Coordinates of N, CA, C and O in Angstrom, one line a residue:
M1225 N 4.1 31.4 -21.3 CA 3.9 30.8 -20.7 C 2.7 29.3 -20.8 O 2.1 29.9 -20.1
K1226 N 3.1 28.4 -21.1 CA 1.9 27.6 -21.2 C 1.5 27.1 -20.2 O 1.0 26.6 -19.6
N1227 N 2.6 26.4 -18.9 CA 2.8 25.8 -17.9 C 4.0 26.2 -17.5 O 5.3 25.4 -17.9
A1228 N 3.3 26.4 -16.2 CA 4.9 26.6 -14.9 C 5.5 25.1 -14.5 O 6.8 25.5 -14.6
V1229 N 4.3 24.5 -14.4 CA 5.2 22.9 -14.1 C 5.2 22.1 -14.9 O 4.7 22.0 -15.8
V1230 N 6.6 21.4 -15.7 CA 6.6 20.5 -16.6 C 6.9 19.8 -16.4 O 6.7 18.5 -17.1
W1231 N 7.4 19.4 -15.4 CA 7.8 17.7 -15.0 C 7.5 17.4 -13.3 O 7.8 18.2 -12.6
S1232 N 7.7 16.0 -12.9 CA 7.7 15.2 -11.9 C 8.0 14.6 -11.4 O 7.7 13.5 -11.9
E1233 N 8.8 14.4 -10.0 CA 9.9 13.1 -9.5 C 8.9 12.5 -8.0 O 9.5 13.4 -7.3
I1234 N 8.8 11.3 -8.4 CA 8.6 11.0 -6.7 C 9.1 10.0 -6.2 O 10.1 9.0 -7.4
A1235 N 9.9 10.5 -5.5 CA 11.2 9.2 -5.1 C 10.5 8.1 -4.7 O 9.6 7.9 -3.5
V1236 N 11.2 7.2 -5.0 CA 11.0 5.7 -4.3 C 12.0 5.2 -3.8 O 13.4 5.2 -4.6
S1237 N 12.0 3.9 -2.9 CA 12.9 2.9 -2.7 C 13.2 1.6 -3.0 O 13.8 0.8 -3.8
D1238 N 11.8 1.2 -3.6 CA 11.7 0.2 -3.8 C 10.7 0.3 -5.3 O 9.1 0.8 -4.9
L1239 N 11.2 0.4 -6.3 CA 10.3 0.8 -7.3 C 9.2 -0.6 -8.1 O 8.8 0.2 -8.3
K1240 N 9.7 -1.5 -7.8 CA 9.0 -2.4 -8.2 C 7.6 -2.6 -7.5 O 6.3 -2.8 -8.1
R1241 N 8.0 -2.2 -5.9 CA 6.7 -2.2 -5.1 C 5.9 -1.0 -5.3 O 4.6 -0.7 -5.7
A1242 N 6.6 0.6 -5.7 CA 6.0 1.8 -6.2 C 4.9 1.5 -7.4 O 4.1 1.7 -7.7
T1243 N 5.9 1.0 -8.9 CA 5.0 1.0 -9.6 C 3.8 0.3 -9.5 O 3.0 0.7 -10.2
A1244 N 3.8 -1.0 -9.0 CA 2.6 -1.8 -8.5 C 1.4 -1.1 -7.8 O 0.8 -0.7 -8.3
F1245 N 1.6 0.2 -7.0 CA 1.1 0.4 -6.6 C 0.7 1.8 -7.4 O -0.7 1.6 -7.6
Y1246 N 1.4 2.4 -8.0 CA 0.6 3.4 -8.9 C 0.4 3.2 -9.7 O -1.1 3.4 -10.3
E1247 N 0.3 2.0 -10.3 CA -0.7 1.2 -11.8 C -1.7 0.7 -11.0 O -2.8 0.7 -11.9
R1248 N -2.1 0.6 -9.8 CA -2.7 -0.3 -9.5 C -3.7 1.4 -8.8 O -5.3 1.4 -9.3
L1249 N -3.7 2.3 -8.4 CA -3.9 3.5 -8.1 C -4.8 4.4 -9.3 O -6.0 5.1 -9.5
L1250 N -3.7 4.4 -10.3 CA -4.4 5.2 -11.6 C -5.2 3.8 -12.3 O -5.6 4.6 -13.5
G1251 N -5.3 3.1 -12.6 CA -5.4 2.2 -13.8 C -5.0 2.3 -14.5 O -5.2 2.0 -15.3
G1252 N -3.7 2.0 -14.7 CA -2.8 2.0 -16.0 C -0.8 1.9 -16.1 O -0.8 1.1 -14.4
E1253 N -0.7 1.6 -16.6 CA 0.4 0.7 -17.3 C 1.6 2.1 -16.8 O 1.3 3.2 -17.2
L1254 N 3.1 1.9 -16.3 CA 3.6 2.7 -16.3 C 4.7 2.2 -16.7 O 4.8 1.1 -17.0
K1255 N 6.2 2.9 -17.6 CA 7.0 2.3 -18.3 C 7.9 2.6 -17.6 O 8.5 3.5 -17.4
A1256 N 8.9 1.3 -17.4 CA 10.7 0.7 -16.7 C 11.3 1.8 -17.9 O 11.1 1.0 -19.2
E1257 N 12.1 2.4 -17.3 CA 13.3 3.1 -18.1 C 14.5 2.9 -16.7 O 14.5 3.4 -16.0
T1258 N 15.8 3.0 -17.4 CA 16.5 4.1 -17.0 C 17.2 5.1 -17.4 O 17.1 5.1 -18.8
F1259 N 17.8 5.9 -16.7 CA 18.3 7.1 -16.5 C 19.7 7.2 -16.3 O 19.1 8.0 -14.8
G1260 N 20.6 7.2 -17.4 CA 21.9 7.2 -16.0 C 22.0 6.0 -15.4 O 22.0 5.1 -15.1
P1261 N 22.5 6.4 -14.1 CA 22.4 5.6 -13.1 C 21.2 5.1 -12.3 O 21.0 4.5 -11.8
Y1262 N 19.8 6.1 -12.8 CA 18.6 6.1 -11.9 C 17.6 4.6 -12.3 O 17.6 4.8 -13.7
E1263 N 17.2 4.8 -11.9 CA 15.9 3.6 -12.0 C 14.6 4.8 -12.3 O 14.5 5.0 -11.4
I1264 N 13.3 4.6 -13.3 CA 12.2 4.9 -13.0 C 11.1 4.5 -13.8 O 11.5 3.4 -14.5
A1265 N 10.2 4.9 -13.6 CA 9.0 4.1 -14.2 C 8.2 5.7 -14.4 O 7.5 6.7 -13.5
L1266 N 7.7 5.8 -16.0 CA 7.3 7.0 -16.4 C 5.8 6.5 -16.2 O 5.0 5.7 -16.6
F1267 N 5.0 7.6 -15.6 CA 3.4 8.0 -15.4 C 3.0 8.1 -17.2 O 3.6 8.8 -17.6
P1268 N 2.2 7.9 -17.4 CA 1.1 7.8 -18.8 C 1.7 9.3 -18.3 O 0.4 10.2 -17.6
H1269 N 1.4 9.9 -20.0 CA 0.9 11.7 -20.0 C 0.9 11.5 -21.7 O 1.8 11.0 -22.5
A1270 N -0.3 12.6 -22.2 CA 0.2 12.8 -23.8 C 1.4 13.7 -24.4 O 1.7 14.0 -23.1
S1271 N 1.7 13.7 -25.3 CA 3.0 14.5 -26.2 C 2.8 15.6 -25.7 O 4.0 16.6 -25.3
D1272 N 2.1 16.4 -25.3 CA 1.9 17.6 -25.0 C 1.5 17.9 -23.6 O 1.2 19.2 -22.7
G1273 N 1.8 16.8 -22.7 CA 1.2 17.3 -21.4 C 2.1 17.4 -20.8 O 3.4 17.2 -20.8
I1274 N 2.0 17.5 -19.1 CA 2.9 17.2 -18.2 C 3.2 16.3 -17.7 O 1.8 15.5 -16.8
G1275 N 4.1 15.4 -17.8 CA 4.6 13.8 -17.1 C 5.3 13.9 -16.5 O 5.7 14.8 -15.3
G1276 N 5.8 12.7 -15.7 CA 6.5 12.8 -14.2 C 6.6 11.4 -14.4 O 6.6 10.7 -15.2
C1277 N 7.6 10.9 -13.1 CA 8.0 9.5 -12.7 C 7.8 9.4 -11.6 O 7.9 10.0 -11.1
L1278 N 8.0 7.8 -11.7 CA 9.0 7.5 -9.8 C 10.6 7.4 -10.5 O 11.0 6.9 -11.1
M1279 N 11.2 7.6 -9.0 CA 12.7 8.0 -9.8 C 13.5 7.0 -7.9 O 13.3 7.6 -7.3
K1280 N 14.2 6.3 -8.4 CA 15.0 5.7 -7.5 C 16.6 5.4 -7.6 O 16.8 5.4 -9.0
G1281 N 17.0 6.7 -6.6 CA 18.6 6.4 -7.4 C 19.2 7.6 -6.3 O 18.0 7.9 -5.2
E1282 N 20.7 7.5 -6.2 CA 21.5 8.7 -5.2 C 20.7 9.9 -4.7 O 20.2 10.6 -6.2
G1283 N 20.1 10.2 -3.9 CA 19.8 12.3 -3.8 C 18.1 11.3 -3.6 O 17.9 13.1 -3.6
Y1284 N 17.6 10.4 -3.9 CA 16.1 10.5 -4.3 C 15.8 9.9 -2.9 O 16.0 8.6 -2.4
E1285 N 14.7 10.2 -1.8 CA 14.6 9.8 -0.6 C 12.6 10.2 -0.6 O 12.7 11.7 -0.2
P1286 N 12.1 9.1 -0.3 CA 10.4 9.5 0.2 C 10.4 10.2 1.1 O 11.2 9.8 2.0
S1287 N 9.3 10.8 1.3 CA 9.1 11.6 1.9 C 7.5 12.0 2.5 O 7.2 12.2 1.3
A1288 N 6.9 11.9 3.6 CA 5.9 12.6 3.6 C 6.1 14.2 3.7 O 5.0 14.9 3.9
K1289 N 6.9 15.0 3.9 CA 7.3 16.3 4.0 C 7.3 16.7 2.8 O 8.4 15.9 2.0
G1290 N 6.5 18.2 2.5 CA 7.4 18.5 1.3 C 6.6 19.0 0.4 O 5.5 18.8 0.4
T1291 N 7.1 18.5 -0.8 CA 6.2 19.3 -2.2 C 5.1 17.6 -2.2 O 6.0 16.8 -2.3
V1292 N 4.1 18.4 -2.4 CA 2.4 17.2 -2.8 C 2.4 17.2 -4.3 O 2.6 18.5 -4.8
T1293 N 2.9 16.1 -4.8 CA 2.4 16.2 -6.4 C 0.6 15.9 -6.4 O 0.7 14.4 -5.9
Y1294 N -0.1 15.9 -7.8 CA -1.0 16.0 -7.4 C -1.3 14.8 -9.1 O -0.7 15.3 -9.8
L1295 N -2.0 13.9 -8.9 CA -2.4 13.0 -9.8 C -3.8 13.1 -10.5 O -4.7 13.3 -9.3
A1296 N -4.3 12.8 -11.4 CA -5.7 12.6 -11.8 C -6.2 11.7 -11.4 O -5.7 10.9 -11.2
A1297 N -7.7 11.8 -11.3 CA -8.3 10.8 -10.4 C -9.8 10.3 -11.0 O -10.4 11.2 -10.9
E1298 N -9.3 9.7 -12.0 CA -10.0 9.1 -12.8 C -11.0 8.2 -12.5 O -10.4 6.9 -12.1
P1299 N -12.4 8.3 -12.7 CA -13.1 8.6 -13.0 C -13.3 10.0 -12.2 O -14.2 10.9 -12.4
G1300 N -13.3 9.9 -11.1 CA -13.4 10.8 -9.5 C -12.1 10.3 -8.0 O -12.1 9.3 -8.4
I1301 N -12.5 11.2 -7.7 CA -11.8 11.1 -6.3 C -12.4 9.9 -5.6 O -11.4 9.2 -5.2
D1302 N -14.2 9.3 -5.9 CA -14.1 8.0 -5.1 C -13.6 7.5 -5.3 O -13.4 6.2 -4.5
A1303 N -13.4 7.1 -6.3 CA -12.7 5.6 -7.1 C -11.3 5.7 -7.2 O -11.1 4.4 -6.6
A1304 N -10.8 6.7 -7.1 CA -8.9 6.6 -6.9 C -9.5 6.8 -5.4 O -8.0 5.6 -4.9
L1305 N -9.8 7.2 -4.7 CA -9.4 6.7 -3.3 C -9.8 5.0 -2.9 O -8.9 4.6 -1.8
E1306 N -10.9 4.4 -3.9 CA -10.8 3.2 -3.6 C -10.2 2.3 -3.8 O -9.3 1.3 -3.1
R1307 N -9.0 3.0 -4.9 CA -8.0 2.2 -5.4 C -7.1 2.5 -4.8 O -6.0 1.0 -4.0
A1308 N -6.6 3.4 -4.0 CA -6.1 3.6 -3.5 C -5.6 2.6 -1.9 O -4.7 2.1 -1.4
W1309 N -6.9 3.1 -1.1 CA -7.3 2.1 -0.2 C -6.7 0.7 -0.1 O -6.3 -0.1 0.3
S1310 N -7.6 0.4 -1.3 CA -7.3 -1.2 -1.9 C -5.8 -1.6 -2.2 O -5.5 -3.2 -1.8
A1311 N -4.9 -0.5 -2.5 CA -3.2 -1.0 -2.6 C -2.6 -0.8 -1.4 O -1.4 -0.4 -1.4
G1312 N -3.8 -0.6 -0.4 CA -2.7 -0.5 0.8 C -2.2 1.3 1.3 O -1.3 1.5 2.2
A1313 N -2.9 1.9 0.3 CA -2.6 3.5 1.0 C -3.2 4.1 2.1 O -4.3 2.9 1.8
K1314 N -3.1 4.5 2.8 CA -4.2 5.0 3.9 C -3.6 7.3 3.9 O -3.7 7.7 3.0
V1315 N -5.5 7.0 3.7 CA -6.1 8.4 3.3 C -5.4 9.6 4.5 O -5.4 9.3 5.6
L1316 N -5.1 10.7 3.9 CA -4.4 12.0 4.8 C -5.4 12.7 5.0 O -5.6 13.5 6.1
L1317 N -5.9 13.0 3.8 CA -6.8 14.6 3.7 C -7.8 13.5 2.9 O -7.8 13.0 1.8
P1318 N -9.1 13.6 3.4 CA -10.1 13.1 2.7 C -10.2 13.9 1.5 O -10.4 14.9 1.4
K1319 N -11.6 13.8 1.0 CA -12.3 14.0 -0.2 C -12.9 15.9 0.4 O -13.2 16.2 1.6
T1320 N -11.9 16.3 -0.4 CA -12.3 17.9 0.0 C -12.5 18.7 -0.9 O -11.9 18.8 -2.5
A1321 N -13.7 19.7 -1.2 CA -13.9 20.3 -2.6 C -13.0 21.6 -2.3 O -13.2 22.1 -1.4
L1322 N -12.7 22.0 -3.9 CA -11.9 23.4 -4.0 C -12.8 24.3 -4.1 O -14.1 23.7 -4.2
P1323 N -12.5 25.7 -4.0 CA -13.6 26.3 -3.4 C -13.4 26.4 -5.5 O -13.1 26.4 -6.3
G1324 N -14.9 27.4 -5.7 CA -14.9 28.4 -7.0 C -15.1 26.9 -8.0 O -15.4 27.2 -9.5
N1325 N -15.9 26.0 -7.7 CA -16.0 24.6 -9.1 C -15.1 24.6 -8.9 O -15.1 23.9 -10.2
M1326 N -13.4 24.3 -8.3 CA -12.4 23.8 -9.2 C -12.0 21.6 -8.8 O -11.2 21.9 -9.2
G1327 N -13.1 21.3 -8.3 CA -13.5 20.5 -8.2 C -13.3 19.7 -6.6 O -13.3 20.5 -5.6
F1328 N -12.0 18.9 -6.9 CA -12.3 18.0 -5.2 C -10.3 17.6 -5.4 O -9.6 16.9 -6.3
I1329 N -10.3 17.3 -4.5 CA -8.4 17.0 -4.0 C -8.5 15.8 -2.4 O -9.8 15.7 -1.7
A1330 N -7.9 15.2 -2.7 CA -6.8 14.5 -1.5 C -6.4 14.2 -1.4 O -5.5 14.0 -1.9
H1331 N -5.4 13.7 -0.2 CA -4.0 13.2 0.2 C -3.8 11.9 0.3 O -5.2 11.5 1.2
V1332 N -3.5 11.0 -0.1 CA -2.8 9.6 0.2 C -1.3 9.3 1.1 O -0.4 9.8 -0.1
A1333 N -0.9 8.4 1.7 CA 0.5 7.9 2.0 C 0.2 6.8 0.9 O -0.3 5.7 1.3
D1334 N 1.5 7.1 0.1 CA 1.8 5.8 -0.8 C 2.8 4.7 0.1 O 3.1 5.0 1.1
C1335 N 2.3 4.0 -0.8 CA 3.4 2.3 -0.3 C 5.1 2.9 0.4 O 5.6 2.3 1.1
E1336 N 6.1 4.2 -0.2 CA 6.9 4.4 0.2 C 6.5 5.5 1.1 O 8.3 5.9 1.7
G1337 N 5.9 6.5 1.9 CA 6.0 7.0 2.8 C 5.4 8.3 2.8 O 5.6 8.9 2.9
N1338 N 5.4 8.5 0.7 CA 5.3 9.8 0.5 C 3.9 10.7 0.1 O 2.8 9.4 0.5
R1339 N 3.9 12.0 0.2 CA 2.2 12.3 0.7 C 1.7 12.5 -0.8 O 2.5 13.1 -1.4
I1340 N 1.0 11.7 -1.6 CA 0.5 12.2 -2.4 C -1.0 13.0 -2.5 O -1.8 12.3 -2.1
G1341 N -1.4 13.8 -3.9 CA -2.4 14.5 -4.1 C -3.3 13.9 -5.1 O -2.3 13.4 -5.8
L1342 N -4.6 13.9 -4.7 CA -5.4 13.5 -6.2 C -6.1 14.6 -6.7 O -7.0 15.1 -5.7
H1343 N -6.9 14.3 -7.7 CA -8.1 16.0 -8.0 C -8.5 15.2 -9.0 O -7.7 14.6 -9.9
A1344 N -9.9 15.7 -8.5 CA -10.6 15.3 -10.0 C -11.6 16.1 -9.4 O -11.6 17.0 -8.9
M1345 N -12.4 16.4 -10.7 CA -14.0 17.3 -10.5 C -14.7 17.1 -10.0 O -15.6 17.5 -9.9
S1346 N -14.9 15.8 -9.7 CA -15.9 15.3 -9.4 C -15.6 14.1 -8.3 O -14.4 13.5 -7.8

């Protein structure tokens, strides 16, 4: 098994607002699409990478509790936290070193109320 996790969906209630937030946070564009009755915005990812999207539709409700999706914080946690703050996010867990030189994480509350993780090596 190459990767146990292969996809992630972040529930949103306002896709336009959430897309603007995440584009600012990540410094890149998301791709809007429809998937049956759902409206989605795809995160950039390599063809052999792990992808995900923002998902709006029945059965998807933003929440600060439960699963935490970690996003790549490029070029590092400090820059990503600055972008998150400027996009209106609330920092829930400041930059924290992981053991064994595995990098750093932080948690923020997005514009929809979800807890989102950030990860970088610096």
